[in-house]
Amino acid sequence: MSEPAITPELVKKHNLTTEEYAKVLEILGREPSYTELGIFSVMWSEHCSYKNTRPLLKTFPTKSPKILVGAGEENAGIIDVGDGIAIAFKIESHNHPSAVEPFQGAATGVGGIVRDIFTMGARPVCAINSLRFGELENPDVRRLFSGVVSGIAHYGNCFGIPTIAGEVYFDKSYEGNPLVNAFCMGVLRHEQIARGAAKGIGNPVFYVGPATGRDGLAGAAFASQDLTDESAQQQRGAVQVGDPFMEKLVCEACLELLATDAVAGIQDMGAAGLTCSTCETAARAGTGIEIELDKVPQRAPNMTSYEIMLSESQERMLIIVKAGREDEVKRIFDKWDLPWAQIGHVTDTGRMVVRMGGKIVVDVPAKKLADEAPVYHRESKEPEYLKAVRAFTLDGIADTAIPVDHLKALLSTPTIASKNWVYRQYDHMVRDGSVVLPGSDAAVIRIKADSLPLLSEELKSKVTEFTGEKFIAMTVDCNGGYVYLDPYEGGKTAVAEAARNLACSGAAPLGTTDNLNFGNPHNPELFYQLKESVRGLAEACRAFNAPVTGGNVSLYNQNPNGPIDPTPTVAMVGIIEKKEYITTQWFKDEGDVIILLGDVADKNDQLLGLGGSVYLQKIHGKKTGSPPRCDLEKEKTLHSTLLGLIYSGVVKSAHDCSEGGLAVALTESCISQNIARETPRLIGAQIDLSESKDVRLDALLFGETQSRIVISVKPMDAVKVLERAKLMGVPAAKIGTVGGSDLKVKTVAGEFSAPLTQLHDLWWNAIHRAMQ
Amino acid sequence: MNFAVLQFPGSNCDQDLVHVMKNVLGHSASLVWHKDNSLAGFDAVLVPGGFSYGDYLRTGAIARFSPIMQAVQQFATNGGPVLGVCNGFQILCEAGLLPGALIRNRSLQFRCENVFLKTATNDSPFTSKIPSDKLMRVPIAHGEGCYFADEPTLEKLKANKQILWQYVTDKGEATEQSNPNGSLLNIAGICNEARNVAGLMPHPERASESVLGCVDGKLVFESLIAWMEGKSVAKAA
């Protein structure tokens, strides 16, 4: 079959600029073949190369003594958690595919991140996700929302991984461009870390997993351009189709194979498929790689080299096997009834050479292709809209006169309401490790011996068997509205909230993985959002000693109506040193004393925490105002004080104040414990805020001032806790008592109360109602 | 006691059953690959949850043809106890070892949540140690757990006391609200006429350790172990 001639139009169609194409010509010393053009196009897309963000990503803190595999080194970062055990984790986006085909787009997003984890030699043990959609009044948003959730459920449930936490926000800016960020964590021993490197000249290269089809052609390039109606229509074919059953088999077979020590290197075929996996493994090892496409299992007839190299068919792996050990691959993959093929070998040429039909169709220097993508320092300019945001005051905003009605309205807002409609579709308990289920500030998972991959015979004799348990907490957070209104503060707050959620569960941070979801980087105002929020994220990750171990960048998130709210999603993982420290957000026993750690409102903030709040958006229809400030020193002291109290055994519940402020946090502590189907455990509270005389009522109840945590303690411990907090320099006050079947709140403006059954119904069923 | 935990391609609760039988209850348990054809040396067979063969065609429909299932048939015919959990229940129905079928949840959605179960009879190896007034709190996690059978089959199940567990409220009532999937008669689990083969949709192995929030599920396994121990004492005598 003759290949198209390389014309400027064809180059442009591949999203390569004139300068980029000139660089291709320079690297090759000749005109590329059609397949090579496709290869450069995908490898130099933002999705694979981070060409627009690399200078920013370098500013993240990425080191700590616990980091065993750092950011950018491999498919996922790895952190030591003690006793020879480590965790591998990463978050990745599948936004554009989910916009086009929500079910498969989201499903394959889960598949891709799970593969990244077992590629590292780790056994995937849990998943979490972060989702953004438009408002549920729009039927098309409902279609996307339910499609994405069932896609995640389909893949995760069948694979057998518990999806144990997540967050969902609904905002008009995400209409037509939903965000689907999927996170996976795996567990392994230090000695079991596998590398994606094509080591050992002459070693055979194996392809394992299902055959290659035309699906997902050039998905990485698709993800790196603005999403328009037209592109979505055209690109439907760029969305891959996932098969979680196949992935389960491939995972088990790969872990079994890794335990034989026959593997020299392993890499999944994710974005840019066979292209990315071959050139990256060679680049990492400083070797070359040669493959024959005629040997690649193919699902469709007459596939061209271009199609085979760029296909993103799912659940495929590239394995570099130690020469002489080929039979072990065959034995194990035959056992699991999986296709395999020996397609090439490692060379010493430093080149990635691809043959088809006896001819060389690709011959490029692997390292230059993988590592020397152009890097751009994009122009940034402060967006015009920020002037109005900063100028906003509360002058024209009447204080609340009907606080109980406003509380009910906030509890029924989908962003604040319970997400049980979502997580009850996910198997969140498989693998017998889910200690804190979805619905508290952070999920907690137990690691035990069978969380680990199989040990090789050699390792079995070398290491002491792990018989204990470890408890890992994780959370994912980002208030995109805050980031829109103040990219720097919003970035800091995303990290601070994640760290606060971990602290509330009794965990100290280990590390962070971030997913930067932004608009078109060529727009200086949008690039400003990216740059400033990265500055905030980096500063906060440093402050909380939660270095970034990897992540993902998704740009060009916009729909015909404009860009999304900038959304740098932060997934943070922490360790809970002892089982006794595990803490949940709901009140436990009648008579317990409720204490607020932190200020009632930030008096240095002229909006008192109402800027960007859900209250201001939902009740007053205004998405503006500078969002709450985030003082990192204050926040750190708060977390260490809370953890100290938890370690001393006095904290019975801890819940942070976030969207909806103190009133929503208190209500959630009363109603969020779920015993079983249709069986919540409701426990009331009498709250007295009448001491706070100089704060507007709406700011007091619904303001979103940062650095605040509601805890409950036994009456006999209350004085001790207040003193301890004061000693640490954390404002603390007794604000009420647990008990009864209502939430009663006394303020200078009077008292209001509501039965918990009603509050629970509004909060628990809001999304069900919106979806009916 | 020595438990066989079957492993089909796509099983994903296999390890959880091994963990509970070994580490929580102190018995021996090992995985038996679906291509094996012998169950020699095992005292009981556990068929785990998951998505055997990806649930393609119909849940459990392909797994029943795996070589090990012939051995399971023989094991059951000889009176050996067989317990299927979730997908294991579906496989046992497909294999004809249990009557009826499990079809899609009435909500058409996957459901993962804790439910309350009432034990309808103590007269089975799987329920003998469950106090008759005990409400067990056990999680479910399935998309196709709606128990369905024709009227004569249901009558027979009732007459022979083959219904072992029903979905109930926290007050012990079998209502429509307490039924998470639309199962006829709120059926969560049943046994065969000979009473040595049982299946249930909820996952007792996920409710067998206090760290996971509930230990009610352990009662099912403790019943089975007590019944087997009683049998071996009888044999010895």
mmCIF file with all atom_site columns, N, CA, C and O in Angstrom, chain A residues 61-88:
data_model
loop_
_atom_site.group_PDB
_atom_site.id
_atom_site.type_symbol
_atom_site.label_atom_id
_atom_site.label_alt_id
_atom_site.label_comp_id
_atom_site.label_asym_id
_atom_site.label_entity_id
_atom_site.label_seq_id
_atom_site.pdbx_PDB_ins_code
_atom_site.Cartn_x
_atom_site.Cartn_y
_atom_site.Cartn_z
_atom_site.occupancy
_atom_site.B_iso_or_equiv
_atom_site.pdbx_formal_charge
_atom_site.auth_seq_id
_atom_site.auth_comp_id
_atom_site.auth_asym_id
_atom_site.auth_atom_id
_atom_site.pdbx_PDB_model_num
ATOM 1   N N  . PRO A 1 61 ? 8.142  20.175 44.279 1.00 0.00 ? 61 PRO A N  1
ATOM 2   C CA . PRO A 1 61 ? 9.069  19.394 45.117 1.00 0.00 ? 61 PRO A CA 1
ATOM 3   C C  . PRO A 1 61 ? 8.892  17.920 44.772 1.00 0.00 ? 61 PRO A C  1
ATOM 4   O O  . PRO A 1 61 ? 7.757  17.436 44.696 1.00 0.00 ? 61 PRO A O  1
ATOM 5   N N  . THR A 1 62 ? 9.976  17.215 44.518 1.00 0.00 ? 62 THR A N  1
ATOM 6   C CA . THR A 1 62 ? 9.834  15.818 44.075 1.00 0.00 ? 62 THR A CA 1
ATOM 7   C C  . THR A 1 62 ? 10.710 14.862 44.875 1.00 0.00 ? 62 THR A C  1
ATOM 8   O O  . THR A 1 62 ? 10.822 13.696 44.525 1.00 0.00 ? 62 THR A O  1
ATOM 9   N N  . LYS A 1 63 ? 11.338 15.375 45.915 1.00 0.00 ? 63 LYS A N  1
ATOM 10  C CA . LYS A 1 63 ? 12.274 14.496 46.638 1.00 0.00 ? 63 LYS A CA 1
ATOM 11  C C  . LYS A 1 63 ? 11.872 14.325 48.094 1.00 0.00 ? 63 LYS A C  1
ATOM 12  O O  . LYS A 1 63 ? 11.366 15.251 48.724 1.00 0.00 ? 63 LYS A O  1
ATOM 13  N N  . SER A 1 64 ? 12.085 13.140 48.590 1.00 0.00 ? 64 SER A N  1
ATOM 14  C CA . SER A 1 64 ? 12.017 12.880 50.031 1.00 0.00 ? 64 SER A CA 1
ATOM 15  C C  . SER A 1 64 ? 12.743 11.560 50.227 1.00 0.00 ? 64 SER A C  1
ATOM 16  O O  . SER A 1 64 ? 12.860 10.767 49.293 1.00 0.00 ? 64 SER A O  1
ATOM 17  N N  . PRO A 1 65 ? 13.254 11.336 51.435 1.00 0.00 ? 65 PRO A N  1
ATOM 18  C CA . PRO A 1 65 ? 14.002 10.084 51.649 1.00 0.00 ? 65 PRO A CA 1
ATOM 19  C C  . PRO A 1 65 ? 13.146 8.849  51.401 1.00 0.00 ? 65 PRO A C  1
ATOM 20  O O  . PRO A 1 65 ? 13.663 7.758  51.186 1.00 0.00 ? 65 PRO A O  1
ATOM 21  N N  . LYS A 1 66 ? 11.825 9.033  51.465 1.00 0.00 ? 66 LYS A N  1
ATOM 22  C CA . LYS A 1 66 ? 10.940 7.872  51.306 1.00 0.00 ? 66 LYS A CA 1
ATOM 23  C C  . LYS A 1 66 ? 10.649 7.542  49.849 1.00 0.00 ? 66 LYS A C  1
ATOM 24  O O  . LYS A 1 66 ? 10.085 6.500  49.547 1.00 0.00 ? 66 LYS A O  1
ATOM 25  N N  . ILE A 1 67 ? 10.987 8.467  48.945 1.00 0.00 ? 67 ILE A N  1
ATOM 26  C CA . ILE A 1 67 ? 10.635 8.223  47.539 1.00 0.00 ? 67 ILE A CA 1
ATOM 27  C C  . ILE A 1 67 ? 11.611 7.238  46.904 1.00 0.00 ? 67 ILE A C  1
ATOM 28  O O  . ILE A 1 67 ? 12.815 7.472  46.876 1.00 0.00 ? 67 ILE A O  1
ATOM 29  N N  . LEU A 1 68 ? 11.080 6.136  46.430 1.00 0.00 ? 68 LEU A N  1
ATOM 30  C CA . LEU A 1 68 ? 11.928 5.116  45.805 1.00 0.00 ? 68 LEU A CA 1
ATOM 31  C C  . LEU A 1 68 ? 11.970 5.299  44.295 1.00 0.00 ? 68 LEU A C  1
ATOM 32  O O  . LEU A 1 68 ? 12.972 5.021  43.662 1.00 0.00 ? 68 LEU A O  1
ATOM 33  N N  . VAL A 1 69 ? 10.870 5.714  43.706 1.00 0.00 ? 69 VAL A N  1
ATOM 34  C CA . VAL A 1 69 ? 10.839 6.055  42.285 1.00 0.00 ? 69 VAL A CA 1
ATOM 35  C C  . VAL A 1 69 ? 10.168 7.422  42.190 1.00 0.00 ? 69 VAL A C  1
ATOM 36  O O  . VAL A 1 69 ? 9.050  7.601  42.678 1.00 0.00 ? 69 VAL A O  1
ATOM 37  N N  . GLY A 1 70 ? 10.885 8.377  41.601 1.00 0.00 ? 70 GLY A N  1
ATOM 38  C CA . GLY A 1 70 ? 10.398 9.755  41.627 1.00 0.00 ? 70 GLY A CA 1
ATOM 39  C C  . GLY A 1 70 ? 9.631  10.153 40.383 1.00 0.00 ? 70 GLY A C  1
ATOM 40  O O  . GLY A 1 70 ? 9.467  9.368  39.437 1.00 0.00 ? 70 GLY A O  1
ATOM 41  N N  . ALA A 1 71 ? 9.168  11.389 40.405 1.00 0.00 ? 71 ALA A N  1
ATOM 42  C CA . ALA A 1 71 ? 8.350  11.917 39.319 1.00 0.00 ? 71 ALA A CA 1
ATOM 43  C C  . ALA A 1 71 ? 9.094  11.848 37.986 1.00 0.00 ? 71 ALA A C  1
ATOM 44  O O  . ALA A 1 71 ? 10.269 12.176 37.908 1.00 0.00 ? 71 ALA A O  1
ATOM 45  N N  . GLY A 1 72 ? 8.402  11.404 36.947 1.00 0.00 ? 72 GLY A N  1
ATOM 46  C CA . GLY A 1 72 ? 8.952  11.417 35.605 1.00 0.00 ? 72 GLY A CA 1
ATOM 47  C C  . GLY A 1 72 ? 9.888  10.265 35.284 1.00 0.00 ? 72 GLY A C  1
ATOM 48  O O  . GLY A 1 72 ? 10.250 10.046 34.130 1.00 0.00 ? 72 GLY A O  1
ATOM 49  N N  . GLU A 1 73 ? 10.295 9.497  36.302 1.00 0.00 ? 73 GLU A N  1
ATOM 50  C CA . GLU A 1 73 ? 11.238 8.406  36.033 1.00 0.00 ? 73 GLU A CA 1
ATOM 51  C C  . GLU A 1 73 ? 10.565 7.243  35.312 1.00 0.00 ? 73 GLU A C  1
ATOM 52  O O  . GLU A 1 73 ? 11.120 6.652  34.403 1.00 0.00 ? 73 GLU A O  1
ATOM 53  N N  . GLU A 1 74 ? 9.365  6.897  35.802 1.00 0.00 ? 74 GLU A N  1
ATOM 54  C CA . GLU A 1 74 ? 8.703  5.683  35.323 1.00 0.00 ? 74 GLU A CA 1
ATOM 55  C C  . GLU A 1 74 ? 7.218  5.954  35.160 1.00 0.00 ? 74 GLU A C  1
ATOM 56  O O  . GLU A 1 74 ? 6.786  7.091  35.182 1.00 0.00 ? 74 GLU A O  1
ATOM 57  N N  . ASN A 1 75 ? 6.429  4.888  35.043 1.00 0.00 ? 75 ASN A N  1
ATOM 58  C CA . ASN A 1 75 ? 4.994  5.049  34.843 1.00 0.00 ? 75 ASN A CA 1
ATOM 59  C C  . ASN A 1 75 ? 4.253  5.552  36.071 1.00 0.00 ? 75 ASN A C  1
ATOM 60  O O  . ASN A 1 75 ? 3.150  6.071  35.963 1.00 0.00 ? 75 ASN A O  1
ATOM 61  N N  . ALA A 1 76 ? 4.848  5.346  37.259 1.00 0.00 ? 76 ALA A N  1
ATOM 62  C CA . ALA A 1 76 ? 4.220  5.841  38.483 1.00 0.00 ? 76 ALA A CA 1
ATOM 63  C C  . ALA A 1 76 ? 5.305  5.996  39.528 1.00 0.00 ? 76 ALA A C  1
ATOM 64  O O  . ALA A 1 76 ? 6.341  5.321  39.465 1.00 0.00 ? 76 ALA A O  1
ATOM 65  N N  . GLY A 1 77 ? 5.066  6.884  40.475 1.00 0.00 ? 77 GLY A N  1
ATOM 66  C CA . GLY A 1 77 ? 6.014  7.067  41.568 1.00 0.00 ? 77 GLY A CA 1
ATOM 67  C C  . GLY A 1 77 ? 5.824  5.986  42.619 1.00 0.00 ? 77 GLY A C  1
ATOM 68  O O  . GLY A 1 77 ? 4.760  5.376  42.712 1.00 0.00 ? 77 GLY A O  1
ATOM 69  N N  . ILE A 1 78 ? 6.884  5.739  43.416 1.00 0.00 ? 78 ILE A N  1
ATOM 70  C CA . ILE A 1 78 ? 6.805  4.714  44.463 1.00 0.00 ? 78 ILE A CA 1
ATOM 71  C C  . ILE A 1 78 ? 7.372  5.278  45.764 1.00 0.00 ? 78 ILE A C  1
ATOM 72  O O  . ILE A 1 78 ? 8.424  5.915  45.775 1.00 0.00 ? 78 ILE A O  1
ATOM 73  N N  . ILE A 1 79 ? 6.650  5.036  46.857 1.00 0.00 ? 79 ILE A N  1
ATOM 74  C CA . ILE A 1 79 ? 7.044  5.554  48.168 1.00 0.00 ? 79 ILE A CA 1
ATOM 75  C C  . ILE A 1 79 ? 7.130  4.412  49.178 1.00 0.00 ? 79 ILE A C  1
ATOM 76  O O  . ILE A 1 79 ? 6.279  3.519  49.210 1.00 0.00 ? 79 ILE A O  1
ATOM 77  N N  . ASP A 1 80 ? 8.184  4.479  49.984 1.00 0.00 ? 80 ASP A N  1
ATOM 78  C CA . ASP A 1 80 ? 8.408  3.516  51.056 1.00 0.00 ? 80 ASP A CA 1
ATOM 79  C C  . ASP A 1 80 ? 7.396  3.742  52.179 1.00 0.00 ? 80 ASP A C  1
ATOM 80  O O  . ASP A 1 80 ? 7.205  4.868  52.617 1.00 0.00 ? 80 ASP A O  1
ATOM 81  N N  . VAL A 1 81 ? 6.749  2.667  52.644 1.00 0.00 ? 81 VAL A N  1
ATOM 82  C CA . VAL A 1 81 ? 5.850  2.816  53.792 1.00 0.00 ? 81 VAL A CA 1
ATOM 83  C C  . VAL A 1 81 ? 6.317  1.986  54.989 1.00 0.00 ? 81 VAL A C  1
ATOM 84  O O  . VAL A 1 81 ? 5.562  1.761  55.930 1.00 0.00 ? 81 VAL A O  1
ATOM 85  N N  . GLY A 1 82 ? 7.562  1.533  54.948 1.00 0.00 ? 82 GLY A N  1
ATOM 86  C CA . GLY A 1 82 ? 8.131  0.809  56.077 1.00 0.00 ? 82 GLY A CA 1
ATOM 87  C C  . GLY A 1 82 ? 8.014  -0.700 55.949 1.00 0.00 ? 82 GLY A C  1
ATOM 88  O O  . GLY A 1 82 ? 7.220  -1.220 55.160 1.00 0.00 ? 82 GLY A O  1
ATOM 89  N N  . ASP A 1 83 ? 8.862  -1.426 56.710 1.00 0.00 ? 83 ASP A N  1
ATOM 90  C CA . ASP A 1 83 ? 8.881  -2.896 56.716 1.00 0.00 ? 83 ASP A CA 1
ATOM 91  C C  . ASP A 1 83 ? 9.120  -3.496 55.334 1.00 0.00 ? 83 ASP A C  1
ATOM 92  O O  . ASP A 1 83 ? 8.649  -4.596 55.038 1.00 0.00 ? 83 ASP A O  1
ATOM 93  N N  . GLY A 1 84 ? 9.833  -2.764 54.501 1.00 0.00 ? 84 GLY A N  1
ATOM 94  C CA . GLY A 1 84 ? 10.141 -3.294 53.173 1.00 0.00 ? 84 GLY A CA 1
ATOM 95  C C  . GLY A 1 84 ? 8.999  -3.167 52.179 1.00 0.00 ? 84 GLY A C  1
ATOM 96  O O  . GLY A 1 84 ? 9.089  -3.613 51.041 1.00 0.00 ? 84 GLY A O  1
ATOM 97  N N  . ILE A 1 85 ? 7.900  -2.546 52.619 1.00 0.00 ? 85 ILE A N  1
ATOM 98  C CA . ILE A 1 85 ? 6.723  -2.414 51.753 1.00 0.00 ? 85 ILE A CA 1
ATOM 99  C C  . ILE A 1 85 ? 6.709  -1.016 51.126 1.00 0.00 ? 85 ILE A C  1
ATOM 100 O O  . ILE A 1 85 ? 7.144  -0.042 51.738 1.00 0.00 ? 85 ILE A O  1
ATOM 101 N N  . ALA A 1 86 ? 6.208  -0.923 49.924 1.00 0.00 ? 86 ALA A N  1
ATOM 102 C CA . ALA A 1 86 ? 6.107  0.373  49.252 1.00 0.00 ? 86 ALA A CA 1
ATOM 103 C C  . ALA A 1 86 ? 4.763  0.468  48.543 1.00 0.00 ? 86 ALA A C  1
ATOM 104 O O  . ALA A 1 86 ? 4.107  -0.549 48.287 1.00 0.00 ? 86 ALA A O  1
ATOM 105 N N  . ILE A 1 87 ? 4.371  1.699  48.253 1.00 0.00 ? 87 ILE A N  1
ATOM 106 C CA . ILE A 1 87 ? 3.144  1.896  47.477 1.00 0.00 ? 87 ILE A CA 1
ATOM 107 C C  . ILE A 1 87 ? 3.475  2.653  46.191 1.00 0.00 ? 87 ILE A C  1
ATOM 108 O O  . ILE A 1 87 ? 4.346  3.527  46.172 1.00 0.00 ? 87 ILE A O  1
ATOM 109 N N  . ALA A 1 88 ? 2.800  2.276  45.125 1.00 0.00 ? 88 ALA A N  1
ATOM 110 C CA . ALA A 1 88 ? 2.937  2.963  43.841 1.00 0.00 ? 88 ALA A CA 1
ATOM 111 C C  . ALA A 1 88 ? 1.593  3.618  43.565 1.00 0.00 ? 88 ALA A C  1
ATOM 112 O O  . ALA A 1 88 ? 0.553  2.989  43.750 1.00 0.00 ? 88 ALA A O  1
#
